[in-house]
Coordinates of C-alpha atoms in Angstrom, one line a residue:
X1 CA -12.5 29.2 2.9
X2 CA -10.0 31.5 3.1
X3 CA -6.6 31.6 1.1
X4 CA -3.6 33.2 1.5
X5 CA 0.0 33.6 -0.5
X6 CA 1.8 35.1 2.1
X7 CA 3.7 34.2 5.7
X8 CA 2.0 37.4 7.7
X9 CA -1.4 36.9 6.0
X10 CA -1.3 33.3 8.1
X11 CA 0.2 34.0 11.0
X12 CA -2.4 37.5 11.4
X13 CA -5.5 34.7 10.2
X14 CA -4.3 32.3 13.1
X15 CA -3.4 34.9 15.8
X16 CA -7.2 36.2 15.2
X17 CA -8.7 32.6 15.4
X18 CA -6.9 32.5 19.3
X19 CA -8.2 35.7 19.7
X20 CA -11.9 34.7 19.3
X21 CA -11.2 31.2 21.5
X22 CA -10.4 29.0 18.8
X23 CA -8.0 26.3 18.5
X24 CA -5.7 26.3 15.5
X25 CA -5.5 23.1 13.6
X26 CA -2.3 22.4 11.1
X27 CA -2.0 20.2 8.0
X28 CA 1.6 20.5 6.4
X29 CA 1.1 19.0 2.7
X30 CA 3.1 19.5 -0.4
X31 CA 0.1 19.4 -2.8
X32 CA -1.8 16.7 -4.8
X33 CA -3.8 15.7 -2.0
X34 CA -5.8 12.2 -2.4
X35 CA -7.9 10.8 0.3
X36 CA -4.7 10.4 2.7
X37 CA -4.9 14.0 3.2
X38 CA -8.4 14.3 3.7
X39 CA -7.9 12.0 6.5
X40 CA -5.9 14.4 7.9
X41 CA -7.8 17.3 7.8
X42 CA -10.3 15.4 9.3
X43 CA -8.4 14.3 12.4
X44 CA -7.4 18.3 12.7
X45 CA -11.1 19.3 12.6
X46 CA -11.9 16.6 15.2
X47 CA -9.1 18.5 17.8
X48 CA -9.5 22.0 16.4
X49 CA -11.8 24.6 15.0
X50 CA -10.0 26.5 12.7
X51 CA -8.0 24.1 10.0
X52 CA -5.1 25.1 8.4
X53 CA -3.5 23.4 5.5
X54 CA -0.6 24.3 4.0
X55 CA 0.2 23.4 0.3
X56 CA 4.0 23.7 -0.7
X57 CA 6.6 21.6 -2.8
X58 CA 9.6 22.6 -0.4
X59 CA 13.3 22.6 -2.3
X60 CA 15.5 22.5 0.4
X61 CA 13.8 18.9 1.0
X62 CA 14.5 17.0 -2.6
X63 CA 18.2 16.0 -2.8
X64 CA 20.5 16.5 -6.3
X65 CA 18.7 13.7 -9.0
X66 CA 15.1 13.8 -7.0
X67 CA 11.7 14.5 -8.7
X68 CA 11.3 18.2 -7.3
X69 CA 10.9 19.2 -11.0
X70 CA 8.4 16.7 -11.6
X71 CA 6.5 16.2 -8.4
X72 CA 2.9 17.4 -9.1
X73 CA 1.5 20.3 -8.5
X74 CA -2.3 20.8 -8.5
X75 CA -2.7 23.5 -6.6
X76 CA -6.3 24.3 -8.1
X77 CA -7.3 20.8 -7.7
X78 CA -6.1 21.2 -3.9
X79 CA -7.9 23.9 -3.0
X80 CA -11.3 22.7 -4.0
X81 CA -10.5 19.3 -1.9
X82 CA -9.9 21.4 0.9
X83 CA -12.4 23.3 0.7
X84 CA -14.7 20.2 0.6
X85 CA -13.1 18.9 3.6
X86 CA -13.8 21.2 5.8
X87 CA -10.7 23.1 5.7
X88 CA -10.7 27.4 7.4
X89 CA -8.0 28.1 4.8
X90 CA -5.2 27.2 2.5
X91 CA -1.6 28.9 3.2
X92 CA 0.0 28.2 -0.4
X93 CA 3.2 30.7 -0.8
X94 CA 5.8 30.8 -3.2
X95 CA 9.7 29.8 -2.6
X96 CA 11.0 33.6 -2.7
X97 CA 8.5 33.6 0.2
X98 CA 9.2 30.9 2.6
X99 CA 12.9 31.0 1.8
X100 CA 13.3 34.9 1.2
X101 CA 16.7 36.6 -0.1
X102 CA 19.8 36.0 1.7
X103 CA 18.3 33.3 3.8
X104 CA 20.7 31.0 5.5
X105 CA 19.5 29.4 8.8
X106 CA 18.8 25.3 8.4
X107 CA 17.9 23.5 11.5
X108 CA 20.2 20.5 11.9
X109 CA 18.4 16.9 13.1
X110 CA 20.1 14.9 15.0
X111 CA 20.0 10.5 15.5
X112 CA 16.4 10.2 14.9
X113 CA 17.0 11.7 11.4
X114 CA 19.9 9.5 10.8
X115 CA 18.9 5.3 9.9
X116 CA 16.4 4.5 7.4
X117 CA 16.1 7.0 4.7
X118 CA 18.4 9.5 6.5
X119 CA 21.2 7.1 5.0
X120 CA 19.4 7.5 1.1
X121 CA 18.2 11.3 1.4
X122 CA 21.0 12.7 3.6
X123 CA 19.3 16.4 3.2
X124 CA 16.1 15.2 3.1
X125 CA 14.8 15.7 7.0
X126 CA 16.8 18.7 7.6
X127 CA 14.8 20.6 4.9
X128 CA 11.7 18.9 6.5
X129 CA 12.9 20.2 9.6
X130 CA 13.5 23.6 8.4
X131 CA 10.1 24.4 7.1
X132 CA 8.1 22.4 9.5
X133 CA 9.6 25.3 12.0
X134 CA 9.1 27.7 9.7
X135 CA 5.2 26.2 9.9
X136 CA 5.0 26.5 13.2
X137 CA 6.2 29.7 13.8
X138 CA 3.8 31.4 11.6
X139 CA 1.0 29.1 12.9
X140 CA 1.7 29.6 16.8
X141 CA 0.4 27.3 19.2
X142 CA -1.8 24.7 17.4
X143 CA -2.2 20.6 16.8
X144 CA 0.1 19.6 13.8
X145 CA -1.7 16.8 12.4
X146 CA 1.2 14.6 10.1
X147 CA 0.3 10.6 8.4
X148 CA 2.4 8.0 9.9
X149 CA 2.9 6.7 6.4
X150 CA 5.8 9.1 7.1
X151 CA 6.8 7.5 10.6
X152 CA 10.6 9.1 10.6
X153 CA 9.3 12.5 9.7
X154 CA 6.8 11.8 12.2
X155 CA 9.4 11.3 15.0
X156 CA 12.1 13.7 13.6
X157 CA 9.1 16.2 13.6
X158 CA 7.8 15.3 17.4
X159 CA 11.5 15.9 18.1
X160 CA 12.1 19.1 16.6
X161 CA 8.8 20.2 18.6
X162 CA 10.2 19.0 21.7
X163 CA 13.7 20.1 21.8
X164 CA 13.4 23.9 20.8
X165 CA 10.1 23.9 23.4
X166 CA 7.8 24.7 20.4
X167 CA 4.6 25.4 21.7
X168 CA 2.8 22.0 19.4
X169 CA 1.0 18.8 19.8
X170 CA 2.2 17.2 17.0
X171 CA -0.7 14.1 15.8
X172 CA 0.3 11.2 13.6
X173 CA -2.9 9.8 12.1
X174 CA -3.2 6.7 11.2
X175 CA -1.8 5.2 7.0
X176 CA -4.5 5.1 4.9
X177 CA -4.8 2.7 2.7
X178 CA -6.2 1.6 -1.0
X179 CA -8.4 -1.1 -1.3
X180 CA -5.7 -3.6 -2.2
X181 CA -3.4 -2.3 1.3
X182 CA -1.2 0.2 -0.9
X183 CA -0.4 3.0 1.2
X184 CA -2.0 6.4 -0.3
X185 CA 0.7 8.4 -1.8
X186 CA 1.4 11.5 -4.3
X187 CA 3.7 9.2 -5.8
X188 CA 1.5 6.6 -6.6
X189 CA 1.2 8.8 -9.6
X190 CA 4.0 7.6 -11.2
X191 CA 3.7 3.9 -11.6
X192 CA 2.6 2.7 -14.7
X193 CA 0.1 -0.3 -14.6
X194 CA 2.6 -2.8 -14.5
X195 CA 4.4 -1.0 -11.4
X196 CA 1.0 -0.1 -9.6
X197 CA -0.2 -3.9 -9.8
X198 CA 3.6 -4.9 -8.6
X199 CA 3.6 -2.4 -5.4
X200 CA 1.1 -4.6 -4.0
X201 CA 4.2 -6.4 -3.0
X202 CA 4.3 -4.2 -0.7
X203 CA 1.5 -4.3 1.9
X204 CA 1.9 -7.9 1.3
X205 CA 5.6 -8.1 2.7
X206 CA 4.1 -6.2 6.0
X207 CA 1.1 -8.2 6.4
X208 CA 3.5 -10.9 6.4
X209 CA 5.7 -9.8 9.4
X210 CA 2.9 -8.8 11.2
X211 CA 1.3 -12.0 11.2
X212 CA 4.3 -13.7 12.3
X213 CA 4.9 -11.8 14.9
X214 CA 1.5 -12.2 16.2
X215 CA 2.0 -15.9 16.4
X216 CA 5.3 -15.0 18.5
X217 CA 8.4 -14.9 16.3
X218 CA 10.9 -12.3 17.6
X219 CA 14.0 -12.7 15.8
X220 CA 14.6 -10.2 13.4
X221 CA 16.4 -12.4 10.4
X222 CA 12.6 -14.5 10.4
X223 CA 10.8 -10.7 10.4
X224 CA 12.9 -9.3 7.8
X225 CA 14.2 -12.1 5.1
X226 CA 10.7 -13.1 3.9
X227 CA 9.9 -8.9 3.7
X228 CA 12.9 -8.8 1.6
X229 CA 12.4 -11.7 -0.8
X230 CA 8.8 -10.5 -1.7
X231 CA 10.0 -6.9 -2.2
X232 CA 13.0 -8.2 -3.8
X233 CA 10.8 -10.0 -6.3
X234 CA 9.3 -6.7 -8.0
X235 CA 11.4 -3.8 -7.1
X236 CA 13.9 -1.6 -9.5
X237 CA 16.1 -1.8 -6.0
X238 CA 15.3 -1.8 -2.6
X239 CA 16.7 1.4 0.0
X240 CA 16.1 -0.3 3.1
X241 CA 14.0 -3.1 4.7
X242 CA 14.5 -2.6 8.2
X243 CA 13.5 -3.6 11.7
X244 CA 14.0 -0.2 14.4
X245 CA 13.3 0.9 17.6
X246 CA 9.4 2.8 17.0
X247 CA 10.6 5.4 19.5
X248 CA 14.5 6.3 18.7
X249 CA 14.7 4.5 15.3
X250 CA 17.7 2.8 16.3
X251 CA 18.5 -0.3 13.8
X252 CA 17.6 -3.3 16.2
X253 CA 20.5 -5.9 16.0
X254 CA 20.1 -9.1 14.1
X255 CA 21.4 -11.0 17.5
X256 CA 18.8 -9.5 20.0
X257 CA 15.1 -9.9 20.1
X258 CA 12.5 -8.1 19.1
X259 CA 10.4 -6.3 22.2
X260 CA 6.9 -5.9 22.4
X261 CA 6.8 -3.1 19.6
X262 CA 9.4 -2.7 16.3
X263 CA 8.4 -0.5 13.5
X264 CA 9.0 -2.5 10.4
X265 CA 9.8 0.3 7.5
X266 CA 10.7 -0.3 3.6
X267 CA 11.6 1.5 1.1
X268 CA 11.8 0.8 -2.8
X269 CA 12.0 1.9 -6.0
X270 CA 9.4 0.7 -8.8
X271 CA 10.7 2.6 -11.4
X272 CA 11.2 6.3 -10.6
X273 CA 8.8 6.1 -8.2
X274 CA 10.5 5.7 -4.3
X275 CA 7.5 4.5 -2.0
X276 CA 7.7 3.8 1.7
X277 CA 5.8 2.4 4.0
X278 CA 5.6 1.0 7.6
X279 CA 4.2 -1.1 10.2
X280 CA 4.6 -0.8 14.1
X281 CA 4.6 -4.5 15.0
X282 CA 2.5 -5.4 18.2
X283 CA 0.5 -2.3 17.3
X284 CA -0.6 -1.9 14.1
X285 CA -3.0 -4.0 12.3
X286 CA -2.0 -6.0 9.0
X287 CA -2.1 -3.5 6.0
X288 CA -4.2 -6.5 4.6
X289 CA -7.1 -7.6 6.1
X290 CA -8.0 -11.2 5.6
X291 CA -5.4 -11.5 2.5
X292 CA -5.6 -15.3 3.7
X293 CA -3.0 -17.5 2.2
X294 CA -1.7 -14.9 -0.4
X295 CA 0.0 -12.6 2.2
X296 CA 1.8 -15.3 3.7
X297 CA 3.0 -17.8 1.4

């Protein structure tokens, strides 16, 4: 596997894998990958033969107050999981790299970046968006494999690939899950015992909403008040618990009906630890198989 520090020495490694016929596949991470990630290198070997995956903690993402100090960094650790998965090569640089001296340029997002936690982290999916470009330019034309555990960076990122003609197929792979529904997350990390056994709370409140709206229930106050009271039970606080349009991510009004599809997203604090999660209701399965009465009483 190979391993490189800096922005030519990936953008020369891809260029020479097109050059001998093969298809470039992407993995943007910020480090302390767990089995979520290797999920996703998976899905990029599946569509490509040469698998990229990039490991970097990128400032311009983390607002004033957020854990960018603290957010772990395992970089060693990384490396040997990518390696075991499969991976051609890890890009991890430095910030004096990606964001040399006298850089300026941001790329501005636009309404998809906007509801949800655009209203909580108001810098948060322009940085995304600035070095997701910064990604792709160095990687050239490949598959961009990103977890829909992330659905609004999944969307702001199929629309930053769409509107500046990038040249893309940006992948959301499917959430994966613990063994008790938690969505896989770096910042799982932080949650002591008490919190980890709380966030269950979680996939619970989904499962709920999914099952009701398998049996037919459309309005959004009969979705979204029962999410809220179980999150509401175990949270520090609650950013948002929200029903929204899985395309746009337009809020859907309390006084109109739910279409076929509406992505159910939530996020909450336990703690210091801010975890989201989401479901796309009349698409996705229950995060909880089988929870039986527990997930909806």
């Amino acid at each position: 596997m190979e391993f490189w520090r800096q922005p030519d020495e990936l953008r020369l490694a891809c260029e020479r894998a097109r050059a001998a016929g093969r298809r470039v596949g992407l993995v943007p991470t910020m480090g302390a990958l767990h089995a979520g990630h290797r999920a996703l290198i998976a899905e990029a070997r599946r569509r490509a033969d040469f698998v990229v995956v990039t490991v970097f903690v990128n400032p311009t993402q983390f607002g004033a107050g957020e854990d960018l100090a603290r957010y772990p960094r395992t970089l060693e650790r990384d490396r040997a999981a990518c390696e075991e998965a499969g991976a051609s090569g890890v890009f991890a640089p430095g910030v004096e790299a990606m964001y040399p001296p006298g850089e300026e340029t941001r790329v501005r997002v636009g309404a998809t970046a906007a509801p949800l936690c655009g209203v909580h982290r108001p810098v948060h999916f322009e940085g995304v968006a600035t070095v997701v470009a910064k990604l792709f330019a160095l990687a050239g034309p490949c598959v961009a494999v990103f977890g829909r555990k992330d659905y609004q960076q999944l969307q702001v990122i199929r629309r930053l690939a769409a509107d500046l003609f990038l040249p893309v197929e940006v992948v959301g792979a499917a959430t994966v899950r613990e063994p008790d529904g938690l969505a896989m997350s770096s910042r799982n990390a932080y949650l002591s015992p008490e919190q980890r056994s709380a966030a269950r709370a979680i996939p619970l409140a989904l499962t709920d909403a999914c099952r009701a709206f398998a049996r037919g229930e459309r309005r959004p106050a009969a979705l979204l008040e029962p999410a809220r009271a179980r999150l509401a039970a175990v949270a520090t606080s609650i950013d948002y618990v929200d029903l929204a349009d899985p395309e746009s991510l337009a809020i859907w009004s309390d006084r109109a009906a739910v279409g076929d599809r509406a992505l159910l997203a939530v996020a909450v604090r336990l703690g210091s630890a801010r975890l989201i999660d989401n479901v796309v209701l009349g698409e996705d399965a229950p995060p909880i198989a089988g929870a039986g009465e527990e997930a909806g009483g």
